[in-house]
């Protein structure tokens, strides 16, 4: 059994996704955390690779265990077949007892097209067609891996620093290997969170955006918090949401789920959803969990056109 070797990696993370979505940035962030990164790897050779002793400088920690391993691959790999990749990993996991996780990096089509236009690079799947056609073809090809992945990060609104911070929060090797709980906020007017396991729509609460004194503030500011707390629906709704989440988390963990993303949405993603996410994170900490909090649209510009759809 590979897992019995003292040089076996304690964790194996597969890093994949759409070209231009940030795989290189993610692997560099993992390397800074002490992972051993390998990029552009032919996945069909992964069994042979894992049986190879790590090279000099790849040890991590003082207990002679190999560094956790991050293997990057994408649609450019020769003979790439998502279904074959999944079958290979599942067979290897069962035969060798290795614990694999998969990180998929996604990104909106318009943002990917902008990135390609900025770098003036041709999309490998576009041929003599526009970049958008290559992106669409790749998205269709990669969709089985996206559905299969343990965690999906959309980098549409991320800077390089944002992605690096998220990788550090989720994949630090020194973190306890328990279920990772993420509580996030977002604005419906700017698109859903595609990776959320639980989504709570907080647009039934009175919108602070329409109070000129509160508009420039966020759900982290006390005047906004007080405004939302005064809404007659807040206390009971939050209590029910909190109790549901606390009921579900241990059951997710019992089923072996490694990552749970709980998302709160409002219209613009700056007031009600932010306060709700922060409130739930506090409640989860009180219950003994250690959630990561992400606010997707907290720094987005206010626009009445965005907020105007819902008061």
mmCIF file of C-alpha atoms in Angstrom:
data_model
loop_
_atom_site.group_PDB
_atom_site.id
_atom_site.type_symbol
_atom_site.label_atom_id
_atom_site.label_comp_id
_atom_site.label_asym_id
_atom_site.label_seq_id
_atom_site.Cartn_x
_atom_site.Cartn_y
_atom_site.Cartn_z
ATOM 1 C CA UNK A 1 0.000 0.000 0.000
ATOM 2 C CA UNK A 2 1.405 3.366 -0.996
ATOM 3 C CA UNK A 3 -0.135 5.008 2.062
ATOM 4 C CA UNK A 4 2.073 2.869 4.334
ATOM 5 C CA UNK A 5 5.287 4.413 3.002
ATOM 6 C CA UNK A 6 6.840 7.060 5.269
ATOM 7 C CA UNK A 7 7.565 9.091 2.135
ATOM 8 C CA UNK A 8 4.000 9.047 0.825
ATOM 9 C CA UNK A 9 2.382 12.477 0.535
ATOM 10 C CA UNK A 10 0.010 13.139 3.400
ATOM 11 C CA UNK A 11 -2.369 14.936 1.004
ATOM 12 C CA UNK A 12 -2.776 14.906 -2.776
ATOM 13 C CA UNK A 13 -4.615 17.844 -4.320
ATOM 14 C CA UNK A 14 -5.499 17.818 -8.010
ATOM 15 C CA UNK A 15 -5.611 21.357 -9.394
ATOM 16 C CA UNK A 16 -7.424 21.859 -12.677
ATOM 17 C CA UNK A 17 -9.975 24.090 -14.364
ATOM 18 C CA UNK A 18 -10.310 26.476 -17.269
ATOM 19 C CA UNK A 19 -7.212 27.871 -18.916
ATOM 20 C CA UNK A 20 -6.654 31.403 -17.666
ATOM 21 C CA UNK A 21 -8.652 30.869 -14.472
ATOM 22 C CA UNK A 22 -5.585 30.939 -12.210
ATOM 23 C CA UNK A 23 -4.063 27.458 -11.980
ATOM 24 C CA UNK A 24 -0.491 28.757 -11.998
ATOM 25 C CA UNK A 25 -1.286 31.301 -9.282
ATOM 26 C CA UNK A 26 -2.940 28.603 -7.168
ATOM 27 C CA UNK A 27 0.038 26.252 -7.495
ATOM 28 C CA UNK A 28 2.459 29.027 -6.545
ATOM 29 C CA UNK A 29 0.376 29.824 -3.460
ATOM 30 C CA UNK A 30 0.374 26.134 -2.508
ATOM 31 C CA UNK A 31 4.153 25.977 -2.968
ATOM 32 C CA UNK A 32 4.532 28.929 -0.592
ATOM 33 C CA UNK A 33 2.513 26.930 1.951
ATOM 34 C CA UNK A 34 4.924 24.005 1.747
ATOM 35 C CA UNK A 35 3.184 21.883 -0.849
ATOM 36 C CA UNK A 36 5.171 20.155 -3.588
ATOM 37 C CA UNK A 37 3.638 21.428 -6.859
ATOM 38 C CA UNK A 38 3.780 19.628 -10.198
ATOM 39 C CA UNK A 39 2.197 21.351 -13.185
ATOM 40 C CA UNK A 40 1.073 20.185 -16.627
ATOM 41 C CA UNK A 41 1.198 16.570 -15.493
ATOM 42 C CA UNK A 42 -0.135 13.658 -17.624
ATOM 43 C CA UNK A 43 -2.651 12.212 -15.173
ATOM 44 C CA UNK A 44 -2.452 8.755 -16.724
ATOM 45 C CA UNK A 45 1.033 8.485 -15.192
ATOM 46 C CA UNK A 46 -0.026 9.508 -11.692
ATOM 47 C CA UNK A 47 0.247 6.011 -10.182
ATOM 48 C CA UNK A 48 3.870 5.677 -11.311
ATOM 49 C CA UNK A 49 4.618 9.203 -10.131
ATOM 50 C CA UNK A 50 3.227 8.643 -6.624
ATOM 51 C CA UNK A 51 5.424 5.575 -6.236
ATOM 52 C CA UNK A 52 8.509 7.694 -6.973
ATOM 53 C CA UNK A 53 10.453 8.867 -3.941
ATOM 54 C CA UNK A 54 10.343 12.655 -3.460
ATOM 55 C CA UNK A 55 13.407 14.584 -4.487
ATOM 56 C CA UNK A 56 15.746 16.663 -2.292
ATOM 57 C CA UNK A 57 14.053 19.601 -0.637
ATOM 58 C CA UNK A 58 10.566 18.170 -0.960
ATOM 59 C CA UNK A 59 10.283 17.041 2.673
ATOM 60 C CA UNK A 60 7.893 18.977 4.861
ATOM 61 C CA UNK A 61 7.894 19.006 8.641
ATOM 62 C CA UNK A 62 10.017 17.204 11.154
ATOM 63 C CA UNK A 63 8.270 13.818 11.127
ATOM 64 C CA UNK A 64 9.776 12.511 7.853
ATOM 65 C CA UNK A 65 6.472 12.722 6.023
ATOM 66 C CA UNK A 66 6.610 13.907 2.443
ATOM 67 C CA UNK A 67 5.210 17.314 1.662
ATOM 68 C CA UNK A 68 1.576 17.377 0.548
ATOM 69 C CA UNK A 69 1.430 17.120 -3.220
ATOM 70 C CA UNK A 70 -0.409 19.456 -5.629
ATOM 71 C CA UNK A 71 -0.739 18.134 -9.186
ATOM 72 C CA UNK A 72 -1.829 20.586 -11.861
ATOM 73 C CA UNK A 73 -3.316 19.549 -15.198
ATOM 74 C CA UNK A 74 -5.692 20.975 -17.783
ATOM 75 C CA UNK A 75 -7.256 20.373 -21.178
ATOM 76 C CA UNK A 76 -3.922 20.746 -22.989
ATOM 77 C CA UNK A 77 -2.684 17.385 -21.681
ATOM 78 C CA UNK A 78 -2.138 14.921 -24.520
ATOM 79 C CA UNK A 79 -5.066 12.540 -24.870
ATOM 80 C CA UNK A 80 -7.021 14.438 -22.237
ATOM 81 C CA UNK A 81 -10.289 12.722 -21.285
ATOM 82 C CA UNK A 82 -12.096 13.960 -18.132
ATOM 83 C CA UNK A 83 -13.937 10.667 -17.635
ATOM 84 C CA UNK A 84 -10.693 8.699 -17.893
ATOM 85 C CA UNK A 85 -9.081 11.054 -15.368
ATOM 86 C CA UNK A 86 -11.885 10.522 -12.870
ATOM 87 C CA UNK A 87 -11.829 6.750 -13.332
ATOM 88 C CA UNK A 88 -8.044 6.647 -12.869
ATOM 89 C CA UNK A 89 -8.151 8.686 -9.664
ATOM 90 C CA UNK A 90 -11.055 6.737 -8.180
ATOM 91 C CA UNK A 91 -9.361 3.406 -8.956
ATOM 92 C CA UNK A 92 -6.067 4.598 -7.508
ATOM 93 C CA UNK A 93 -7.755 5.936 -4.396
ATOM 94 C CA UNK A 94 -9.496 2.610 -3.783
ATOM 95 C CA UNK A 95 -6.455 0.451 -4.537
ATOM 96 C CA UNK A 96 -3.840 2.521 -2.706
ATOM 97 C CA UNK A 97 -5.889 4.127 0.050
ATOM 98 C CA UNK A 98 -4.781 7.620 -1.001
ATOM 99 C CA UNK A 99 -6.925 10.588 -0.013
ATOM 100 C CA UNK A 100 -7.346 12.765 -3.099
ATOM 101 C CA UNK A 101 -9.062 16.158 -3.248
ATOM 102 C CA UNK A 102 -9.781 18.121 -6.398
ATOM 103 C CA UNK A 103 -9.726 21.897 -6.801
ATOM 104 C CA UNK A 104 -11.402 23.275 -9.919
ATOM 105 C CA UNK A 105 -10.767 26.874 -10.955
ATOM 106 C CA UNK A 106 -13.647 28.405 -12.891
ATOM 107 C CA UNK A 107 -14.106 31.858 -14.401
ATOM 108 C CA UNK A 108 -16.764 33.775 -16.326
ATOM 109 C CA UNK A 109 -16.485 33.775 -20.110
ATOM 110 C CA UNK A 110 -16.261 37.553 -20.469
ATOM 111 C CA UNK A 111 -13.468 37.795 -17.901
ATOM 112 C CA UNK A 112 -11.526 34.938 -19.530
ATOM 113 C CA UNK A 113 -11.884 36.613 -22.911
ATOM 114 C CA UNK A 114 -10.603 39.867 -21.421
ATOM 115 C CA UNK A 115 -7.573 38.079 -19.957
ATOM 116 C CA UNK A 116 -6.757 36.438 -23.295
ATOM 117 C CA UNK A 117 -7.115 39.736 -25.124
ATOM 118 C CA UNK A 118 -4.808 41.447 -22.621
ATOM 119 C CA UNK A 119 -2.090 38.824 -23.052
ATOM 120 C CA UNK A 120 -2.724 38.497 -26.814
ATOM 121 C CA UNK A 121 -2.530 34.733 -26.476
ATOM 122 C CA UNK A 122 -4.548 32.344 -28.630
ATOM 123 C CA UNK A 123 -6.845 29.927 -26.839
ATOM 124 C CA UNK A 124 -5.593 26.368 -27.529
ATOM 125 C CA UNK A 125 -9.091 25.159 -28.458
ATOM 126 C CA UNK A 126 -10.105 28.128 -30.604
ATOM 127 C CA UNK A 127 -8.176 27.214 -33.753
ATOM 128 C CA UNK A 128 -9.000 29.867 -36.338
ATOM 129 C CA UNK A 129 -12.169 30.870 -34.453
ATOM 130 C CA UNK A 130 -12.595 33.709 -31.915
ATOM 131 C CA UNK A 131 -11.361 33.270 -28.364
ATOM 132 C CA UNK A 132 -14.957 33.000 -27.129
ATOM 133 C CA UNK A 133 -15.455 29.839 -29.190
ATOM 134 C CA UNK A 134 -12.396 28.200 -27.643
ATOM 135 C CA UNK A 135 -13.548 29.114 -24.134
ATOM 136 C CA UNK A 136 -17.001 27.650 -24.801
ATOM 137 C CA UNK A 137 -15.516 24.423 -26.178
ATOM 138 C CA UNK A 138 -13.208 24.058 -23.201
ATOM 139 C CA UNK A 139 -16.011 24.723 -20.704
ATOM 140 C CA UNK A 140 -18.070 21.922 -22.260
ATOM 141 C CA UNK A 141 -15.077 19.561 -22.231
ATOM 142 C CA UNK A 142 -14.215 20.300 -18.592
ATOM 143 C CA UNK A 143 -17.765 20.252 -17.164
ATOM 144 C CA UNK A 144 -17.549 16.625 -15.861
ATOM 145 C CA UNK A 145 -14.476 17.561 -13.803
ATOM 146 C CA UNK A 146 -16.175 20.668 -12.493
ATOM 147 C CA UNK A 147 -19.128 18.625 -11.239
ATOM 148 C CA UNK A 148 -16.774 16.017 -9.770
ATOM 149 C CA UNK A 149 -14.446 18.434 -7.933
ATOM 150 C CA UNK A 150 -14.480 18.718 -4.151
ATOM 151 C CA UNK A 151 -14.184 22.482 -4.252
ATOM 152 C CA UNK A 152 -14.743 24.980 -7.064
ATOM 153 C CA UNK A 153 -13.402 28.531 -6.917
ATOM 154 C CA UNK A 154 -14.677 31.100 -9.389
ATOM 155 C CA UNK A 155 -11.964 33.678 -10.050
ATOM 156 C CA UNK A 156 -14.145 35.979 -12.163
ATOM 157 C CA UNK A 157 -13.967 38.801 -9.620
ATOM 158 C CA UNK A 158 -10.634 37.767 -8.077
ATOM 159 C CA UNK A 159 -7.318 39.521 -8.291
ATOM 160 C CA UNK A 160 -4.170 37.424 -8.044
ATOM 161 C CA UNK A 161 -3.955 38.381 -4.369
ATOM 162 C CA UNK A 162 -7.580 37.370 -3.776
ATOM 163 C CA UNK A 163 -6.942 33.899 -5.187
ATOM 164 C CA UNK A 164 -3.723 33.503 -3.213
ATOM 165 C CA UNK A 165 -5.500 34.451 0.006
ATOM 166 C CA UNK A 166 -8.330 32.008 -0.652
ATOM 167 C CA UNK A 167 -5.861 29.188 -1.362
ATOM 168 C CA UNK A 168 -4.051 29.941 1.896
ATOM 169 C CA UNK A 169 -7.314 29.910 3.840
ATOM 170 C CA UNK A 170 -8.486 26.613 2.377
ATOM 171 C CA UNK A 171 -5.359 24.533 1.866
ATOM 172 C CA UNK A 172 -2.781 25.352 4.523
ATOM 173 C CA UNK A 173 -1.250 21.911 5.280
ATOM 174 C CA UNK A 174 -1.008 22.756 8.972
ATOM 175 C CA UNK A 175 -4.760 23.273 9.238
ATOM 176 C CA UNK A 176 -6.728 20.518 10.971
ATOM 177 C CA UNK A 177 -7.955 17.984 8.432
ATOM 178 C CA UNK A 178 -11.621 18.402 9.228
ATOM 179 C CA UNK A 179 -14.460 19.502 7.026
ATOM 180 C CA UNK A 180 -13.799 22.990 5.637
ATOM 181 C CA UNK A 181 -16.757 25.331 6.122
ATOM 182 C CA UNK A 182 -16.939 28.526 4.079
ATOM 183 C CA UNK A 183 -19.558 31.216 4.683
ATOM 184 C CA UNK A 184 -19.829 33.665 1.810
ATOM 185 C CA UNK A 185 -21.883 36.637 0.695
ATOM 186 C CA UNK A 186 -22.765 37.722 -2.826
ATOM 187 C CA UNK A 187 -25.068 39.936 -4.852
ATOM 188 C CA UNK A 188 -27.742 38.259 -6.978
ATOM 189 C CA UNK A 189 -27.548 41.151 -9.430
ATOM 190 C CA UNK A 190 -23.924 40.183 -10.095
ATOM 191 C CA UNK A 191 -24.575 36.461 -10.498
ATOM 192 C CA UNK A 192 -25.077 33.442 -8.275
ATOM 193 C CA UNK A 193 -22.300 31.624 -6.433
ATOM 194 C CA UNK A 194 -22.028 28.437 -8.533
ATOM 195 C CA UNK A 195 -20.250 26.415 -5.838
ATOM 196 C CA UNK A 196 -22.601 26.997 -2.904
ATOM 197 C CA UNK A 197 -24.084 23.975 -1.143
ATOM 198 C CA UNK A 198 -26.641 26.067 0.738
ATOM 199 C CA UNK A 199 -27.951 29.430 -0.521
ATOM 200 C CA UNK A 200 -30.067 31.787 1.593
ATOM 201 C CA UNK A 201 -31.779 34.700 -0.147
ATOM 202 C CA UNK A 202 -31.868 37.662 2.280
ATOM 203 C CA UNK A 203 -33.727 40.049 -0.033
ATOM 204 C CA UNK A 204 -36.841 39.743 2.146
ATOM 205 C CA UNK A 205 -35.118 42.092 4.626
ATOM 206 C CA UNK A 206 -35.385 45.873 4.352
ATOM 207 C CA UNK A 207 -32.630 47.117 2.056
ATOM 208 C CA UNK A 208 -30.173 49.579 3.708
ATOM 209 C CA UNK A 209 -29.168 50.791 0.244
ATOM 210 C CA UNK A 210 -32.221 53.054 0.173
ATOM 211 C CA UNK A 211 -31.093 54.930 3.285
ATOM 212 C CA UNK A 212 -28.627 57.511 1.983
ATOM 213 C CA UNK A 213 -26.709 57.498 5.266
ATOM 214 C CA UNK A 214 -26.248 53.713 5.093
ATOM 215 C CA UNK A 215 -25.643 53.339 1.374
ATOM 216 C CA UNK A 216 -21.858 53.869 1.438
ATOM 217 C CA UNK A 217 -21.484 51.509 4.412
ATOM 218 C CA UNK A 218 -21.441 47.694 4.439
ATOM 219 C CA UNK A 219 -22.871 44.897 6.524
ATOM 220 C CA UNK A 220 -19.765 45.094 8.699
ATOM 221 C CA UNK A 221 -20.641 48.574 9.929
ATOM 222 C CA UNK A 222 -22.694 48.955 13.111
ATOM 223 C CA UNK A 223 -25.369 51.333 11.676
ATOM 224 C CA UNK A 224 -26.144 48.785 8.956
ATOM 225 C CA UNK A 225 -26.193 45.941 11.468
ATOM 226 C CA UNK A 226 -28.633 47.866 13.651
ATOM 227 C CA UNK A 227 -30.851 48.649 10.648
ATOM 228 C CA UNK A 228 -31.096 44.954 9.762
ATOM 229 C CA UNK A 229 -31.613 43.837 13.361
ATOM 230 C CA UNK A 230 -34.643 46.173 13.574
ATOM 231 C CA UNK A 231 -36.341 44.345 10.707
ATOM 232 C CA UNK A 232 -39.155 42.290 12.250
ATOM 233 C CA UNK A 233 -38.231 39.252 10.158
ATOM 234 C CA UNK A 234 -34.524 39.173 10.999
ATOM 235 C CA UNK A 235 -34.362 37.472 14.404
ATOM 236 C CA UNK A 236 -36.643 34.540 13.649
ATOM 237 C CA UNK A 237 -35.280 34.007 10.128
ATOM 238 C CA UNK A 238 -31.670 33.995 11.284
ATOM 239 C CA UNK A 239 -32.450 31.652 14.184
ATOM 240 C CA UNK A 240 -34.026 29.159 11.797
ATOM 241 C CA UNK A 241 -31.113 29.415 9.342
ATOM 242 C CA UNK A 242 -28.560 28.968 12.135
ATOM 243 C CA UNK A 243 -30.349 25.925 13.549
ATOM 244 C CA UNK A 244 -30.672 24.339 10.093
ATOM 245 C CA UNK A 245 -26.974 24.800 9.337
ATOM 246 C CA UNK A 246 -25.923 23.428 12.735
ATOM 247 C CA UNK A 247 -28.214 20.449 12.131
ATOM 248 C CA UNK A 248 -26.771 19.757 8.677
ATOM 249 C CA UNK A 249 -23.022 20.224 9.213
ATOM 250 C CA UNK A 250 -22.377 17.083 11.278
ATOM 251 C CA UNK A 251 -24.450 15.084 8.804
ATOM 252 C CA UNK A 252 -22.413 16.402 5.867
ATOM 253 C CA UNK A 253 -19.250 15.478 7.744
ATOM 254 C CA UNK A 254 -20.566 11.984 8.491
ATOM 255 C CA UNK A 255 -21.063 11.514 4.740
ATOM 256 C CA UNK A 256 -17.409 12.381 4.124
ATOM 257 C CA UNK A 257 -18.009 15.799 2.587
ATOM 258 C CA UNK A 258 -14.726 17.720 2.735
ATOM 259 C CA UNK A 259 -16.016 21.213 1.867
ATOM 260 C CA UNK A 260 -19.279 23.016 2.596
ATOM 261 C CA UNK A 261 -20.007 26.488 1.225
ATOM 262 C CA UNK A 262 -22.924 28.355 2.797
ATOM 263 C CA UNK A 263 -23.820 31.459 0.775
ATOM 264 C CA UNK A 264 -25.997 34.440 1.625
ATOM 265 C CA UNK A 265 -27.288 36.600 -1.199
ATOM 266 C CA UNK A 266 -28.876 40.030 -1.390
ATOM 267 C CA UNK A 267 -29.252 42.381 -4.330
ATOM 268 C CA UNK A 268 -25.847 44.044 -4.414
ATOM 269 C CA UNK A 269 -23.882 41.849 -2.008
ATOM 270 C CA UNK A 270 -22.813 44.633 0.351
ATOM 271 C CA UNK A 271 -25.317 44.958 3.192
ATOM 272 C CA UNK A 272 -27.825 42.238 4.112
ATOM 273 C CA UNK A 273 -25.841 39.271 2.797
ATOM 274 C CA UNK A 274 -22.610 40.481 4.406
ATOM 275 C CA UNK A 275 -24.227 40.951 7.821
ATOM 276 C CA UNK A 276 -25.954 37.573 7.559
ATOM 277 C CA UNK A 277 -22.716 35.794 6.616
ATOM 278 C CA UNK A 278 -20.792 37.443 9.451
ATOM 279 C CA UNK A 279 -23.584 36.597 11.900
ATOM 280 C CA UNK A 280 -23.657 32.939 10.897
ATOM 281 C CA UNK A 281 -19.860 32.706 11.050
ATOM 282 C CA UNK A 282 -19.980 34.007 14.622
ATOM 283 C CA UNK A 283 -22.667 31.457 15.513
ATOM 284 C CA UNK A 284 -20.639 28.636 13.964
ATOM 285 C CA UNK A 285 -17.542 29.658 15.926
ATOM 286 C CA UNK A 286 -19.613 29.630 19.121
ATOM 287 C CA UNK A 287 -20.634 26.073 18.210
ATOM 288 C CA UNK A 288 -17.015 24.948 17.779
ATOM 289 C CA UNK A 289 -16.570 25.292 14.015
ATOM 290 C CA UNK A 290 -13.856 27.337 12.270
ATOM 291 C CA UNK A 291 -15.485 28.857 9.187
ATOM 292 C CA UNK A 292 -13.741 30.847 6.487
ATOM 293 C CA UNK A 293 -15.637 34.010 5.522
ATOM 294 C CA UNK A 294 -15.561 35.344 1.957
ATOM 295 C CA UNK A 295 -17.406 38.438 0.673
ATOM 296 C CA UNK A 296 -17.472 38.298 -3.116
ATOM 297 C CA UNK A 297 -18.980 41.711 -3.858
ATOM 298 C CA UNK A 298 -18.019 43.709 -0.786
ATOM 299 C CA UNK A 299 -15.672 45.931 -2.790
ATOM 300 C CA UNK A 300 -17.913 46.211 -5.848
ATOM 301 C CA UNK A 301 -19.086 49.695 -6.756
ATOM 302 C CA UNK A 302 -22.586 50.740 -5.697
ATOM 303 C CA UNK A 303 -24.925 51.292 -8.625
ATOM 304 C CA UNK A 304 -28.601 52.169 -8.471
ATOM 305 C CA UNK A 305 -29.099 50.131 -11.632
ATOM 306 C CA UNK A 306 -27.952 47.024 -9.751
ATOM 307 C CA UNK A 307 -29.787 47.776 -6.537
ATOM 308 C CA UNK A 308 -32.901 49.147 -8.198
ATOM 309 C CA UNK A 309 -34.331 45.727 -8.984
ATOM 310 C CA UNK A 310 -35.212 45.117 -5.338
ATOM 311 C CA UNK A 311 -35.897 47.529 -2.529
#
